[in-house]
Amino acid sequence: MYRSRIVFRDDAFDGRNAFEWAPPVRVISVVSLLACTLDLLADFLMCAKIAQHLDNFQSDTAFKAANGFFFFTGVSVLVYIMEMTDICLTLKNDFEDMVMARVAKSLVLALEEVPLPILLNIMYSQEPRMAIAATVNLGSWIKLVALLWGLVKFTKLRFLWCCLPLNPKHDLSENTRRCFQFTFYRIVMLIINFCHFAAIAIVIVNIVDSSKGGRPIFVRRD
């Protein structure tokens, strides 16, 4: 069922024949399904933990960041449905719509995987609570795994700029030329890729900060 594909390719550029290995699309889809589902569950877990201690927050900035986190978690449900639709159609048809997959993954990145770590970083830097440190750490690790898998998915979708020279459809010189042909599509790709790596960096910062623990929560008395 999950067989890899070996494609015989006649390379017109250098006159050589070659075998090209491609990972099975179903395996990629199943792993993507697990990654995005765990990512969403981690967001829900962090929301529940933050909500439990929200009344004791002493920083207005952290309070606003926490509410922003709740909002974008709600938004992430919508983009999760879109990504799930793409994955389910891929599993059903054994074929991936590249345009749909790129749009879905880009929306997930822009509306979930970038704003949530930023808001979490703002909140935790203002309120480094011991009671939420473990949950933030666990959620950040899951988010990091999802983001790293996103790099694999973007590479497969040929939507990762630094990996464009590996495109088997063209030779190296043509791929390099395409890399530096800054069309609107390529500029959007660069922006998405930059946001992706920025999100990874922020998540790593969150992991480091939350691994240090935090200060105890003192119940605020009005």
mmCIF file of C-alpha atoms in Angstrom:
data_model
loop_
_atom_site.group_PDB
_atom_site.id
_atom_site.type_symbol
_atom_site.label_atom_id
_atom_site.label_comp_id
_atom_site.label_asym_id
_atom_site.label_seq_id
_atom_site.Cartn_x
_atom_site.Cartn_y
_atom_site.Cartn_z
ATOM 1 C CA MET A 1 0.000 0.000 0.000
ATOM 2 C CA TYR A 2 2.730 2.464 0.989
ATOM 3 C CA ARG A 3 5.159 1.894 -1.825
ATOM 4 C CA SER A 4 7.799 4.353 -2.850
ATOM 5 C CA ARG A 5 7.859 5.417 -6.456
ATOM 6 C CA ILE A 6 10.897 4.932 -8.658
ATOM 7 C CA VAL A 7 10.602 7.026 -11.778
ATOM 8 C CA PHE A 8 12.715 6.506 -14.864
ATOM 9 C CA ARG A 9 13.765 9.919 -16.127
ATOM 10 C CA ASP A 10 15.385 10.753 -19.427
ATOM 11 C CA ASP A 11 17.363 13.919 -18.761
ATOM 12 C CA ALA A 12 17.334 15.999 -21.891
ATOM 13 C CA PHE A 13 19.873 18.453 -20.514
ATOM 14 C CA ASP A 14 22.839 16.161 -20.081
ATOM 15 C CA GLY A 15 21.760 13.235 -22.231
ATOM 16 C CA ARG A 16 21.810 10.783 -19.334
ATOM 17 C CA ASN A 17 19.139 8.479 -18.040
ATOM 18 C CA ALA A 18 18.505 8.389 -14.316
ATOM 19 C CA PHE A 19 16.314 6.863 -11.678
ATOM 20 C CA GLU A 20 14.541 9.258 -9.350
ATOM 21 C CA TRP A 21 13.145 8.129 -5.987
ATOM 22 C CA ALA A 22 10.082 9.867 -4.595
ATOM 23 C CA PRO A 23 8.534 9.204 -1.167
ATOM 24 C CA PRO A 24 5.007 7.769 -1.223
ATOM 25 C CA VAL A 25 2.425 10.516 -1.060
ATOM 26 C CA ARG A 26 0.287 8.582 1.420
ATOM 27 C CA VAL A 27 3.100 8.370 3.971
ATOM 28 C CA ILE A 28 3.727 12.108 3.689
ATOM 29 C CA SER A 29 0.011 12.764 4.118
ATOM 30 C CA VAL A 30 -0.370 10.515 7.164
ATOM 31 C CA VAL A 31 2.628 12.068 8.910
ATOM 32 C CA SER A 32 1.310 15.541 8.063
ATOM 33 C CA LEU A 33 -2.069 14.565 9.497
ATOM 34 C CA LEU A 34 -0.494 13.410 12.761
ATOM 35 C CA ALA A 35 1.741 16.482 12.999
ATOM 36 C CA CYS A 36 -1.012 19.043 12.467
ATOM 37 C CA THR A 37 -3.407 17.197 14.800
ATOM 38 C CA LEU A 38 -0.861 17.014 17.620
ATOM 39 C CA ASP A 39 -0.019 20.660 17.019
ATOM 40 C CA LEU A 40 -3.653 21.689 17.413
ATOM 41 C CA LEU A 41 -4.083 19.540 20.521
ATOM 42 C CA ALA A 42 -0.980 21.152 22.024
ATOM 43 C CA ASP A 43 -2.495 24.585 21.389
ATOM 44 C CA PHE A 44 -5.701 23.517 23.150
ATOM 45 C CA LEU A 45 -3.675 22.150 26.059
ATOM 46 C CA MET A 46 -1.809 25.431 26.448
ATOM 47 C CA CYS A 47 -5.060 27.399 26.194
ATOM 48 C CA ALA A 48 -6.580 25.343 28.996
ATOM 49 C CA LYS A 49 -3.541 25.808 31.218
ATOM 50 C CA ILE A 50 -3.274 29.536 30.526
ATOM 51 C CA ALA A 51 -6.998 30.056 31.145
ATOM 52 C CA GLN A 52 -6.644 28.290 34.476
ATOM 53 C CA HIS A 53 -4.189 30.925 35.726
ATOM 54 C CA LEU A 54 -5.235 33.934 33.664
ATOM 55 C CA ASP A 55 -6.954 35.702 36.567
ATOM 56 C CA ASN A 56 -3.671 35.780 38.473
ATOM 57 C CA PHE A 57 -1.696 37.506 35.723
ATOM 58 C CA GLN A 58 -0.198 40.756 36.953
ATOM 59 C CA SER A 59 0.900 42.095 33.560
ATOM 60 C CA ASP A 60 -1.613 43.676 31.200
ATOM 61 C CA THR A 61 0.679 42.854 28.279
ATOM 62 C CA ALA A 62 0.670 39.179 29.217
ATOM 63 C CA PHE A 63 -3.103 39.279 29.654
ATOM 64 C CA LYS A 64 -3.576 40.730 26.166
ATOM 65 C CA ALA A 65 -1.089 38.264 24.675
ATOM 66 C CA ALA A 66 -2.962 35.389 26.312
ATOM 67 C CA ASN A 67 -6.242 36.570 24.818
ATOM 68 C CA GLY A 68 -4.527 36.898 21.453
ATOM 69 C CA PHE A 69 -3.318 33.326 21.876
ATOM 70 C CA PHE A 70 -6.899 32.206 22.486
ATOM 71 C CA PHE A 71 -8.073 34.068 19.380
ATOM 72 C CA PHE A 72 -5.458 32.615 17.047
ATOM 73 C CA THR A 73 -6.061 29.152 18.466
ATOM 74 C CA GLY A 74 -9.639 29.573 17.291
ATOM 75 C CA VAL A 75 -8.371 30.701 13.892
ATOM 76 C CA SER A 76 -6.060 27.682 13.792
ATOM 77 C CA VAL A 77 -9.109 25.410 13.924
ATOM 78 C CA LEU A 78 -10.305 26.893 10.626
ATOM 79 C CA VAL A 79 -6.960 26.496 8.872
ATOM 80 C CA TYR A 80 -6.669 23.006 10.373
ATOM 81 C CA ILE A 81 -9.934 22.095 8.649
ATOM 82 C CA MET A 82 -8.547 23.396 5.364
ATOM 83 C CA GLU A 83 -5.327 21.434 5.770
ATOM 84 C CA MET A 84 -7.276 18.340 6.798
ATOM 85 C CA THR A 85 -9.418 18.661 3.680
ATOM 86 C CA ASP A 86 -6.312 18.759 1.510
ATOM 87 C CA ILE A 87 -4.792 15.754 3.294
ATOM 88 C CA CYS A 88 -7.981 13.700 3.116
ATOM 89 C CA LEU A 89 -8.377 14.419 -0.596
ATOM 90 C CA THR A 90 -4.767 13.387 -1.119
ATOM 91 C CA LEU A 91 -5.327 10.114 0.739
ATOM 92 C CA LYS A 92 -8.520 9.469 -1.195
ATOM 93 C CA ASN A 93 -7.153 10.234 -4.658
ATOM 94 C CA ASP A 94 -3.539 9.189 -4.062
ATOM 95 C CA PHE A 95 -2.647 12.472 -5.699
ATOM 96 C CA GLU A 96 -1.812 15.844 -4.179
ATOM 97 C CA ASP A 97 -3.085 19.117 -5.565
ATOM 98 C CA MET A 98 0.093 21.200 -5.368
ATOM 99 C CA VAL A 99 -1.673 24.564 -5.459
ATOM 100 C CA MET A 100 -4.180 23.607 -2.772
ATOM 101 C CA ALA A 101 -1.446 22.104 -0.601
ATOM 102 C CA ARG A 102 0.747 25.200 -0.887
ATOM 103 C CA VAL A 103 -2.132 27.526 -0.034
ATOM 104 C CA ALA A 104 -3.248 25.381 2.908
ATOM 105 C CA LYS A 105 0.253 25.050 4.360
ATOM 106 C CA SER A 106 0.970 28.756 3.865
ATOM 107 C CA LEU A 107 -2.247 29.703 5.674
ATOM 108 C CA VAL A 108 -1.390 27.356 8.531
ATOM 109 C CA LEU A 109 1.993 29.021 8.808
ATOM 110 C CA ALA A 110 0.708 32.595 8.565
ATOM 111 C CA LEU A 111 -2.343 32.227 10.822
ATOM 112 C CA GLU A 112 -1.152 29.656 13.344
ATOM 113 C CA GLU A 113 2.502 28.687 13.413
ATOM 114 C CA VAL A 114 3.835 32.264 13.388
ATOM 115 C CA PRO A 115 1.432 34.271 15.613
ATOM 116 C CA LEU A 116 0.983 31.633 18.328
ATOM 117 C CA PRO A 117 4.692 31.278 19.248
ATOM 118 C CA ILE A 118 5.095 35.072 19.162
ATOM 119 C CA LEU A 119 2.142 35.623 21.493
ATOM 120 C CA LEU A 120 3.291 32.792 23.735
ATOM 121 C CA ASN A 121 6.746 34.344 23.919
ATOM 122 C CA ILE A 122 5.310 37.748 24.856
ATOM 123 C CA MET A 123 3.035 36.222 27.460
ATOM 124 C CA TYR A 124 5.643 33.989 29.058
ATOM 125 C CA SER A 125 8.337 36.672 29.069
ATOM 126 C CA GLN A 126 5.957 38.913 31.024
ATOM 127 C CA GLU A 127 4.508 36.158 33.204
ATOM 128 C CA PRO A 128 7.076 33.342 33.538
ATOM 129 C CA ARG A 129 4.821 31.284 35.754
ATOM 130 C CA MET A 130 6.054 28.037 37.235
ATOM 131 C CA ALA A 131 2.579 26.514 36.928
ATOM 132 C CA ILE A 132 2.474 26.902 33.143
ATOM 133 C CA ALA A 133 6.170 26.353 32.373
ATOM 134 C CA ALA A 134 5.887 22.594 31.822
ATOM 135 C CA THR A 135 2.857 22.972 29.554
ATOM 136 C CA VAL A 136 4.512 25.739 27.549
ATOM 137 C CA ASN A 137 7.624 23.592 27.195
ATOM 138 C CA LEU A 138 5.679 20.546 26.005
ATOM 139 C CA GLY A 139 3.563 22.580 23.611
ATOM 140 C CA SER A 140 6.631 24.311 22.215
ATOM 141 C CA TRP A 141 8.372 20.993 21.570
ATOM 142 C CA ILE A 142 5.333 19.743 19.664
ATOM 143 C CA LYS A 143 5.203 23.019 17.750
ATOM 144 C CA LEU A 144 8.893 22.653 16.867
ATOM 145 C CA VAL A 145 8.349 19.141 15.509
ATOM 146 C CA ALA A 146 5.404 20.385 13.438
ATOM 147 C CA LEU A 147 7.456 23.271 12.065
ATOM 148 C CA LEU A 148 10.394 21.027 11.173
ATOM 149 C CA TRP A 149 8.044 18.636 9.418
ATOM 150 C CA GLY A 150 6.645 21.677 7.630
ATOM 151 C CA LEU A 151 10.087 22.189 6.089
ATOM 152 C CA VAL A 152 9.922 18.651 4.730
ATOM 153 C CA LYS A 153 6.429 19.296 3.383
ATOM 154 C CA PHE A 154 7.450 22.578 1.757
ATOM 155 C CA THR A 155 10.454 20.857 0.180
ATOM 156 C CA LYS A 156 8.162 18.209 -1.277
ATOM 157 C CA LEU A 157 5.843 20.933 -2.561
ATOM 158 C CA ARG A 158 8.843 22.727 -4.097
ATOM 159 C CA PHE A 159 7.972 25.766 -2.003
ATOM 160 C CA LEU A 160 11.227 26.043 -0.040
ATOM 161 C CA TRP A 161 13.487 28.542 -1.768
ATOM 162 C CA CYS A 162 16.814 27.147 -0.572
ATOM 163 C CA CYS A 163 15.897 23.691 -1.908
ATOM 164 C CA LEU A 164 14.743 24.810 -5.347
ATOM 165 C CA PRO A 165 18.071 23.751 -6.961
ATOM 166 C CA LEU A 166 17.117 20.157 -6.075
ATOM 167 C CA ASN A 167 14.082 20.238 -8.361
ATOM 168 C CA PRO A 168 14.482 17.145 -10.594
ATOM 169 C CA LYS A 169 12.457 18.673 -13.423
ATOM 170 C CA HIS A 170 15.340 20.936 -14.435
ATOM 171 C CA ASP A 171 19.105 20.897 -14.348
ATOM 172 C CA LEU A 172 21.145 22.792 -11.755
ATOM 173 C CA SER A 173 21.780 25.884 -13.858
ATOM 174 C CA GLU A 174 18.107 26.257 -14.749
ATOM 175 C CA ASN A 175 17.068 25.738 -11.137
ATOM 176 C CA THR A 176 19.588 28.336 -9.985
ATOM 177 C CA ARG A 177 18.304 30.795 -12.554
ATOM 178 C CA ARG A 178 14.757 30.232 -11.340
ATOM 179 C CA CYS A 179 15.851 30.816 -7.736
ATOM 180 C CA PHE A 180 16.931 34.345 -8.550
ATOM 181 C CA GLN A 181 14.055 35.119 -10.876
ATOM 182 C CA PHE A 182 12.086 37.149 -8.359
ATOM 183 C CA THR A 183 8.564 36.929 -9.644
ATOM 184 C CA PHE A 184 5.598 37.675 -7.382
ATOM 185 C CA TYR A 185 5.292 33.944 -6.696
ATOM 186 C CA ARG A 186 8.954 33.713 -5.711
ATOM 187 C CA ILE A 187 8.694 36.764 -3.437
ATOM 188 C CA VAL A 188 5.694 35.234 -1.659
ATOM 189 C CA MET A 189 7.690 32.028 -1.276
ATOM 190 C CA LEU A 190 10.592 33.924 0.291
ATOM 191 C CA ILE A 191 8.284 35.719 2.728
ATOM 192 C CA ILE A 192 6.636 32.448 3.757
ATOM 193 C CA ASN A 193 10.016 30.747 4.156
ATOM 194 C CA PHE A 194 11.372 33.641 6.227
ATOM 195 C CA CYS A 195 8.337 33.485 8.510
ATOM 196 C CA HIS A 196 8.808 29.737 8.815
ATOM 197 C CA PHE A 197 12.411 29.992 9.988
ATOM 198 C CA ALA A 198 11.524 32.930 12.245
ATOM 199 C CA ALA A 199 8.796 30.820 13.865
ATOM 200 C CA ILE A 200 11.284 27.995 14.439
ATOM 201 C CA ALA A 201 13.684 30.431 16.117
ATOM 202 C CA ILE A 202 10.941 31.817 18.381
ATOM 203 C CA VAL A 203 9.785 28.329 19.346
ATOM 204 C CA ILE A 204 13.349 27.389 20.288
ATOM 205 C CA VAL A 205 13.521 30.515 22.470
ATOM 206 C CA ASN A 206 10.239 29.480 24.110
ATOM 207 C CA ILE A 207 11.629 26.009 24.788
ATOM 208 C CA VAL A 208 14.779 27.416 26.370
ATOM 209 C CA ASP A 209 12.868 29.927 28.501
ATOM 210 C CA SER A 210 10.218 27.489 29.695
ATOM 211 C CA SER A 211 12.795 24.794 30.481
ATOM 212 C CA LYS A 212 14.175 27.079 33.190
ATOM 213 C CA GLY A 213 10.906 26.869 35.075
ATOM 214 C CA GLY A 214 9.436 30.070 36.423
ATOM 215 C CA ARG A 215 8.408 31.909 39.494
ATOM 216 C CA PRO A 216 5.514 30.733 41.665
ATOM 217 C CA ILE A 217 2.058 32.171 41.117
ATOM 218 C CA PHE A 218 0.750 34.381 43.853
ATOM 219 C CA VAL A 219 -3.002 34.645 43.892
ATOM 220 C CA ARG A 220 -3.990 38.212 43.210
ATOM 221 C CA ARG A 221 -6.305 39.637 45.842
ATOM 222 C CA ASP A 222 -8.430 42.598 44.840
#
